[in-house]
Amino acid sequence: MELRHLRYFCAVAEDGHMTRAAERVGIAQPALSQQIRGLEEELGVQLFDRIGRGLVLNEAGRLFLDEAHDLLRRVERAATTAREAGRGEVGRLRVGFTASTCFNPAVTRVLKSFCEAWPRVELVLEEGRSSLLQAALEGGRLDAAFLRPPLSSTDNLDFVLVATEPMVVALPAGHRLDGRRSLALEELRDEAFILYPRATGPGLSENVVAACQKAGFAPRVAQQTPQLATTVNLVAAAMGIAIVPDCMRQLRPNSVRYVPLRDGSLQAEFGLAWKRQDQSRAVHHLIRTASPSS
């Protein structure tokens, strides 16, 4: 039994006349009569009572008509859903983000704009370390992720820059430099630094160390932390100072002071990464939403 058999049957049942039904479905009347007889033979039951030149549904036919209509409606809904998914209008999008990028208002803007534009696409969010998020992208477990460059590998991933923000000095409240409006890097040469290792924040730690070396000193690293949020917590505990993205100001506002760097040379970037071969329209919608030019 094929869907066309159901459509033919419904047309005959609704018109009660083989010739009119044949004109409606666009086939010859003898061919339609043959299709209906074949359907009845397949089911092993007559669906119509033949009265003169007309056809009247019997009890079996009336029950079968209800089920046929329901099945055809479900098939149409399935086809509509498939077409909408192909256009990226419905479905599910798995998006990752690092602990620090979620504090940036640009991420909030992108997610809010995407949900407003594509309300029937479900966003499934996952927080993780950069290295793990990249592995999840390449393995197909995530569709996109907000990451800080550089990526450990760009063989299979594409990337669009979303935002750039200054790095600031995080000091424990009551620190000798507390109250300063800005600081030069060389003023930090005697401080104990709290850094985040490359496995968690690729690029940021290296940039901080390189900037300090350019300023004439190698930073004395007192602690390494698994993520930026932990770094700020250790600063609050007066275990050292840190240089973090400006968006981290939202953490520990009563126990940590954030002071801009004077020359503004240290910048933190982040963007959206996705698998290069991904043809999903929903992913492309998110990319366009995240692009600064959008």
Tab-separated table of C-alpha atoms in Angstrom:
chain	number	residue	atom	x	y	z
A	1	MET	CA	0.000	0.000	0.000
A	2	GLU	CA	1.334	3.412	-0.996
A	3	LEU	CA	0.290	6.920	-0.029
A	4	ARG	CA	-1.175	7.485	-3.477
A	5	HIS	CA	-3.596	4.618	-2.844
A	6	LEU	CA	-4.850	6.406	0.254
A	7	ARG	CA	-5.228	9.668	-1.656
A	8	TYR	CA	-7.134	7.905	-4.428
A	9	PHE	CA	-9.414	6.214	-1.894
A	10	CYS	CA	-10.126	9.502	-0.076
A	11	ALA	CA	-10.988	11.220	-3.361
A	12	VAL	CA	-13.446	8.500	-4.340
A	13	ALA	CA	-14.948	8.392	-0.848
A	14	GLU	CA	-15.479	12.156	-0.794
A	15	ASP	CA	-16.860	12.425	-4.339
A	16	GLY	CA	-18.872	9.189	-4.311
A	17	HIS	CA	-18.259	8.935	-8.069
A	18	MET	CA	-15.348	7.316	-9.857
A	19	THR	CA	-15.280	9.669	-12.877
A	20	ARG	CA	-15.325	12.875	-10.835
A	21	ALA	CA	-12.687	11.468	-8.473
A	22	ALA	CA	-10.496	10.518	-11.438
A	23	GLU	CA	-10.645	14.086	-12.747
A	24	ARG	CA	-9.796	15.369	-9.267
A	25	VAL	CA	-6.662	13.230	-8.835
A	26	GLY	CA	-5.599	13.555	-12.460
A	27	ILE	CA	-5.675	9.971	-13.720
A	28	ALA	CA	-7.956	8.057	-16.103
A	29	GLN	CA	-11.159	6.604	-14.658
A	30	PRO	CA	-10.315	2.974	-15.537
A	31	ALA	CA	-6.901	3.316	-13.870
A	32	LEU	CA	-8.516	4.744	-10.738
A	33	SER	CA	-11.071	1.930	-10.631
A	34	GLN	CA	-8.235	-0.574	-10.886
A	35	GLN	CA	-6.325	1.132	-8.036
A	36	ILE	CA	-9.391	1.003	-5.748
A	37	ARG	CA	-10.017	-2.668	-6.553
A	38	GLY	CA	-6.346	-3.410	-5.853
A	39	LEU	CA	-6.563	-1.611	-2.495
A	40	GLU	CA	-9.647	-3.626	-1.515
A	41	GLU	CA	-7.928	-6.844	-2.545
A	42	GLU	CA	-4.854	-5.953	-0.491
A	43	LEU	CA	-7.023	-5.210	2.560
A	44	GLY	CA	-9.200	-8.249	1.973
A	45	VAL	CA	-12.395	-6.283	2.428
A	46	GLN	CA	-14.736	-4.174	0.298
A	47	LEU	CA	-14.736	-0.483	1.175
A	48	PHE	CA	-17.636	0.625	-1.037
A	49	ASP	CA	-21.094	-0.551	-1.868
A	50	ARG	CA	-21.716	-0.128	-5.589
A	51	ILE	CA	-25.091	1.433	-6.207
A	52	GLY	CA	-25.788	2.056	-9.860
A	53	ARG	CA	-23.008	4.271	-11.194
A	54	GLY	CA	-22.244	5.599	-7.723
A	55	LEU	CA	-20.176	4.422	-4.772
A	56	VAL	CA	-21.186	4.553	-1.115
A	57	LEU	CA	-18.820	3.862	1.775
A	58	ASN	CA	-19.745	0.855	3.876
A	59	GLU	CA	-18.848	0.476	7.547
A	60	ALA	CA	-15.347	-0.789	6.804
A	61	GLY	CA	-14.825	2.072	4.350
A	62	ARG	CA	-15.986	4.732	6.826
A	63	LEU	CA	-13.569	3.517	9.490
A	64	PHE	CA	-10.765	3.202	6.963
A	65	LEU	CA	-11.460	6.756	5.735
A	66	ASP	CA	-10.947	8.193	9.230
A	67	GLU	CA	-7.612	6.415	9.566
A	68	ALA	CA	-6.542	7.357	6.028
A	69	HIS	CA	-7.277	11.042	6.652
A	70	ASP	CA	-5.312	10.928	9.913
A	71	LEU	CA	-2.344	9.225	8.261
A	72	LEU	CA	-2.277	11.689	5.363
A	73	ARG	CA	-2.407	14.621	7.785
A	74	ARG	CA	0.521	13.143	9.743
A	75	VAL	CA	2.491	12.622	6.553
A	76	GLU	CA	1.878	16.230	5.545
A	77	ARG	CA	2.946	17.460	8.991
A	78	ALA	CA	6.098	15.353	8.738
A	79	ALA	CA	6.867	16.756	5.295
A	80	THR	CA	6.270	20.320	6.501
A	81	THR	CA	8.513	19.764	9.525
A	82	ALA	CA	11.256	18.337	7.314
A	83	ARG	CA	11.075	21.331	4.975
A	84	GLU	CA	11.155	23.751	7.916
A	85	ALA	CA	14.123	21.923	9.437
A	86	GLY	CA	15.904	22.107	6.102
A	87	ARG	CA	15.419	25.878	6.187
A	88	GLY	CA	16.672	26.027	9.785
A	89	GLU	CA	13.289	27.130	11.147
A	90	VAL	CA	12.814	24.231	13.582
A	91	GLY	CA	15.065	21.727	15.280
A	92	ARG	CA	17.751	21.645	17.934
A	93	LEU	CA	21.071	23.473	18.073
A	94	ARG	CA	23.778	22.359	20.521
A	95	VAL	CA	25.947	25.338	21.478
A	96	GLY	CA	28.964	25.324	23.775
A	97	PHE	CA	30.623	28.207	25.605
A	98	THR	CA	33.573	28.690	27.914
A	99	ALA	CA	33.160	29.902	31.481
A	100	SER	CA	34.520	33.339	30.629
A	101	THR	CA	32.693	34.013	27.346
A	102	CYS	CA	29.306	33.612	29.022
A	103	PHE	CA	30.028	36.797	31.029
A	104	ASN	CA	30.396	38.888	27.882
A	105	PRO	CA	27.193	40.758	26.942
A	106	ALA	CA	27.807	39.955	23.275
A	107	VAL	CA	26.969	36.306	23.970
A	108	THR	CA	23.708	37.350	25.612
A	109	ARG	CA	22.937	39.569	22.602
A	110	VAL	CA	23.599	36.773	20.101
A	111	LEU	CA	21.540	34.174	21.945
A	112	LYS	CA	18.655	36.600	22.566
A	113	SER	CA	18.578	37.734	18.922
A	114	PHE	CA	18.722	34.158	17.675
A	115	CYS	CA	15.856	33.016	19.921
A	116	GLU	CA	13.738	35.971	18.821
A	117	ALA	CA	14.392	35.305	15.131
A	118	TRP	CA	14.102	31.489	15.298
A	119	PRO	CA	11.823	30.709	18.274
A	120	ARG	CA	11.174	27.122	17.155
A	121	VAL	CA	14.847	26.147	17.230
A	122	GLU	CA	15.710	24.716	20.641
A	123	LEU	CA	19.094	25.813	22.001
A	124	VAL	CA	20.877	23.190	24.105
A	125	LEU	CA	23.745	24.937	25.922
A	126	GLU	CA	26.872	23.342	27.362
A	127	GLU	CA	29.681	24.957	29.336
A	128	GLY	CA	33.170	23.519	29.103
A	129	ARG	CA	36.855	24.096	28.601
A	130	SER	CA	38.055	25.304	25.217
A	131	SER	CA	39.901	22.087	24.410
A	132	LEU	CA	36.887	19.944	25.285
A	133	LEU	CA	34.508	22.153	23.320
A	134	GLN	CA	36.732	21.960	20.248
A	135	ALA	CA	36.849	18.174	20.519
A	136	ALA	CA	33.051	18.102	20.835
A	137	LEU	CA	32.731	20.252	17.697
A	138	GLU	CA	35.040	18.056	15.674
A	139	GLY	CA	33.307	14.928	16.978
A	140	GLY	CA	29.844	16.233	16.068
A	141	ARG	CA	28.536	16.407	19.652
A	142	LEU	CA	28.234	20.213	19.415
A	143	ASP	CA	27.058	22.308	16.480
A	144	ALA	CA	28.818	25.545	17.470
A	145	ALA	CA	30.759	27.000	20.394
A	146	PHE	CA	31.803	30.400	21.731
A	147	LEU	CA	35.597	30.183	22.155
A	148	ARG	CA	38.616	32.394	22.628
A	149	PRO	CA	41.242	32.168	19.862
A	150	PRO	CA	43.582	30.807	18.813
A	151	LEU	CA	42.000	27.413	18.201
A	152	SER	CA	44.232	24.432	18.825
A	153	SER	CA	43.370	23.165	15.337
A	154	THR	CA	41.667	24.828	12.390
A	155	ASP	CA	41.764	21.829	10.035
A	156	ASN	CA	38.060	21.083	10.480
A	157	LEU	CA	36.723	24.249	12.130
A	158	ASP	CA	35.763	27.731	10.943
A	159	PHE	CA	35.651	30.769	13.204
A	160	VAL	CA	34.099	34.233	13.200
A	161	LEU	CA	35.214	36.923	15.645
A	162	VAL	CA	32.289	38.150	17.778
A	163	ALA	CA	33.840	40.702	20.152
A	164	THR	CA	37.076	42.176	21.455
A	165	GLU	CA	37.434	43.539	24.976
A	166	PRO	CA	40.301	44.989	27.032
A	167	MET	CA	42.122	42.981	29.673
A	168	VAL	CA	42.081	44.470	33.172
A	169	VAL	CA	44.049	43.865	36.356
A	170	ALA	CA	42.137	42.037	39.080
A	171	LEU	CA	43.372	42.967	42.579
A	172	PRO	CA	42.176	41.805	45.995
A	173	ALA	CA	40.329	44.542	47.876
A	174	GLY	CA	42.758	46.477	50.080
A	175	HIS	CA	45.734	45.750	47.831
A	176	ARG	CA	48.409	48.452	47.766
A	177	LEU	CA	47.329	49.346	44.208
A	178	ASP	CA	43.644	49.439	45.112
A	179	GLY	CA	42.180	52.828	44.210
A	180	ARG	CA	44.354	53.437	41.160
A	181	ARG	CA	42.476	54.541	38.050
A	182	SER	CA	44.841	52.691	35.735
A	183	LEU	CA	48.032	50.678	35.904
A	184	ALA	CA	51.057	50.115	33.728
A	185	LEU	CA	52.246	46.530	33.354
A	186	GLU	CA	55.692	47.325	34.769
A	187	GLU	CA	54.033	48.292	38.060
A	188	LEU	CA	53.119	44.620	38.503
A	189	ARG	CA	56.648	43.209	38.286
A	190	ASP	CA	56.787	42.349	42.009
A	191	GLU	CA	53.312	40.833	42.187
A	192	ALA	CA	52.375	37.147	42.402
A	193	PHE	CA	50.341	36.239	39.310
A	194	ILE	CA	47.473	33.810	39.073
A	195	LEU	CA	47.311	32.359	35.567
A	196	TYR	CA	45.096	29.913	33.753
A	197	PRO	CA	46.896	27.131	31.829
A	198	ARG	CA	46.889	26.812	28.053
A	199	ALA	CA	44.649	23.748	28.141
A	200	THR	CA	41.808	25.923	29.425
A	201	GLY	CA	42.326	29.347	27.939
A	202	PRO	CA	44.527	29.038	24.866
A	203	GLY	CA	46.107	32.350	23.964
A	204	LEU	CA	45.182	34.471	26.997
A	205	SER	CA	47.935	33.297	29.351
A	206	GLU	CA	50.526	33.427	26.583
A	207	ASN	CA	49.497	36.977	25.729
A	208	VAL	CA	49.793	38.062	29.373
A	209	VAL	CA	53.252	36.487	29.763
A	210	ALA	CA	54.453	37.964	26.461
A	211	ALA	CA	53.195	41.452	27.399
A	212	CYS	CA	54.959	41.271	30.770
A	213	GLN	CA	58.191	40.188	29.107
A	214	LYS	CA	57.888	43.095	26.687
A	215	ALA	CA	57.483	45.382	29.718
A	216	GLY	CA	60.804	44.086	31.040
A	217	PHE	CA	59.956	41.307	33.490
A	218	ALA	CA	58.824	37.699	33.678
A	219	PRO	CA	55.682	37.314	35.807
A	220	ARG	CA	56.090	35.295	38.991
A	221	VAL	CA	53.341	32.673	38.802
A	222	ALA	CA	51.982	31.778	42.231
A	223	GLN	CA	48.976	29.704	41.113
A	224	GLN	CA	47.477	28.163	38.012
A	225	THR	CA	43.741	27.663	37.875
A	226	PRO	CA	41.447	25.511	35.726
A	227	GLN	CA	39.314	28.436	34.530
A	228	LEU	CA	38.944	32.204	34.677
A	229	ALA	CA	36.150	32.188	37.262
A	230	THR	CA	38.421	30.273	39.639
A	231	THR	CA	41.180	32.782	38.960
A	232	VAL	CA	39.001	35.635	40.196
A	233	ASN	CA	38.043	33.653	43.289
A	234	LEU	CA	41.720	33.183	44.168
A	235	VAL	CA	42.311	36.904	43.687
A	236	ALA	CA	39.473	37.542	46.141
A	237	ALA	CA	41.316	35.262	48.577
A	238	ALA	CA	44.387	37.529	48.235
A	239	MET	CA	46.489	34.721	46.738
A	240	GLY	CA	47.746	36.977	43.973
A	241	ILE	CA	46.684	39.278	41.164
A	242	ALA	CA	45.462	38.380	37.679
A	243	ILE	CA	44.928	39.951	34.294
A	244	VAL	CA	41.503	38.969	33.001
A	245	PRO	CA	38.999	40.001	30.307
A	246	ASP	CA	36.968	43.079	31.204
A	247	CYS	CA	33.712	41.072	31.282
A	248	MET	CA	34.931	39.307	34.443
A	249	ARG	CA	34.195	42.512	36.403
A	250	GLN	CA	30.842	40.947	37.243
A	251	LEU	CA	32.539	38.435	39.550
A	252	ARG	CA	33.311	39.249	43.204
A	253	PRO	CA	32.588	43.010	42.923
A	254	ASN	CA	32.904	43.529	46.707
A	255	SER	CA	36.179	41.683	47.191
A	256	VAL	CA	38.024	42.259	43.901
A	257	ARG	CA	39.030	45.566	42.331
A	258	TYR	CA	39.349	45.753	38.552
A	259	VAL	CA	41.788	48.343	37.214
A	260	PRO	CA	42.290	49.108	33.498
A	261	LEU	CA	45.736	48.732	31.961
A	262	ARG	CA	47.120	52.099	30.934
A	263	ASP	CA	48.184	51.409	27.365
A	264	GLY	CA	45.261	49.097	26.538
A	265	SER	CA	47.558	46.851	24.535
A	266	LEU	CA	46.248	43.605	25.996
A	267	GLN	CA	42.994	42.577	24.380
A	268	ALA	CA	40.834	39.468	24.764
A	269	GLU	CA	38.962	38.165	21.752
A	270	PHE	CA	36.265	35.561	21.422
A	271	GLY	CA	34.132	34.270	18.635
A	272	LEU	CA	31.951	31.480	17.336
A	273	ALA	CA	33.444	28.257	15.985
A	274	TRP	CA	31.689	25.545	13.982
A	275	LYS	CA	32.556	22.501	11.915
A	276	ARG	CA	33.598	23.545	8.432
A	277	GLN	CA	31.528	20.901	6.635
A	278	ASP	CA	28.332	21.618	8.588
A	279	GLN	CA	25.497	22.333	6.146
A	280	SER	CA	22.835	22.951	8.799
A	281	ARG	CA	20.765	26.035	8.039
A	282	ALA	CA	20.206	26.591	11.768
A	283	VAL	CA	23.984	26.788	12.298
A	284	HIS	CA	24.235	29.272	9.439
A	285	HIS	CA	21.489	31.377	11.046
A	286	LEU	CA	23.502	31.439	14.297
A	287	ILE	CA	26.680	32.387	12.410
A	288	ARG	CA	24.922	35.319	10.733
A	289	THR	CA	23.448	36.404	14.056
A	290	ALA	CA	26.880	36.293	15.718
A	291	SER	CA	28.730	38.105	12.942
A	292	PRO	CA	29.527	41.728	13.923
A	293	SER	CA	28.187	42.986	10.578
A	294	SER	CA	24.755	41.437	11.162
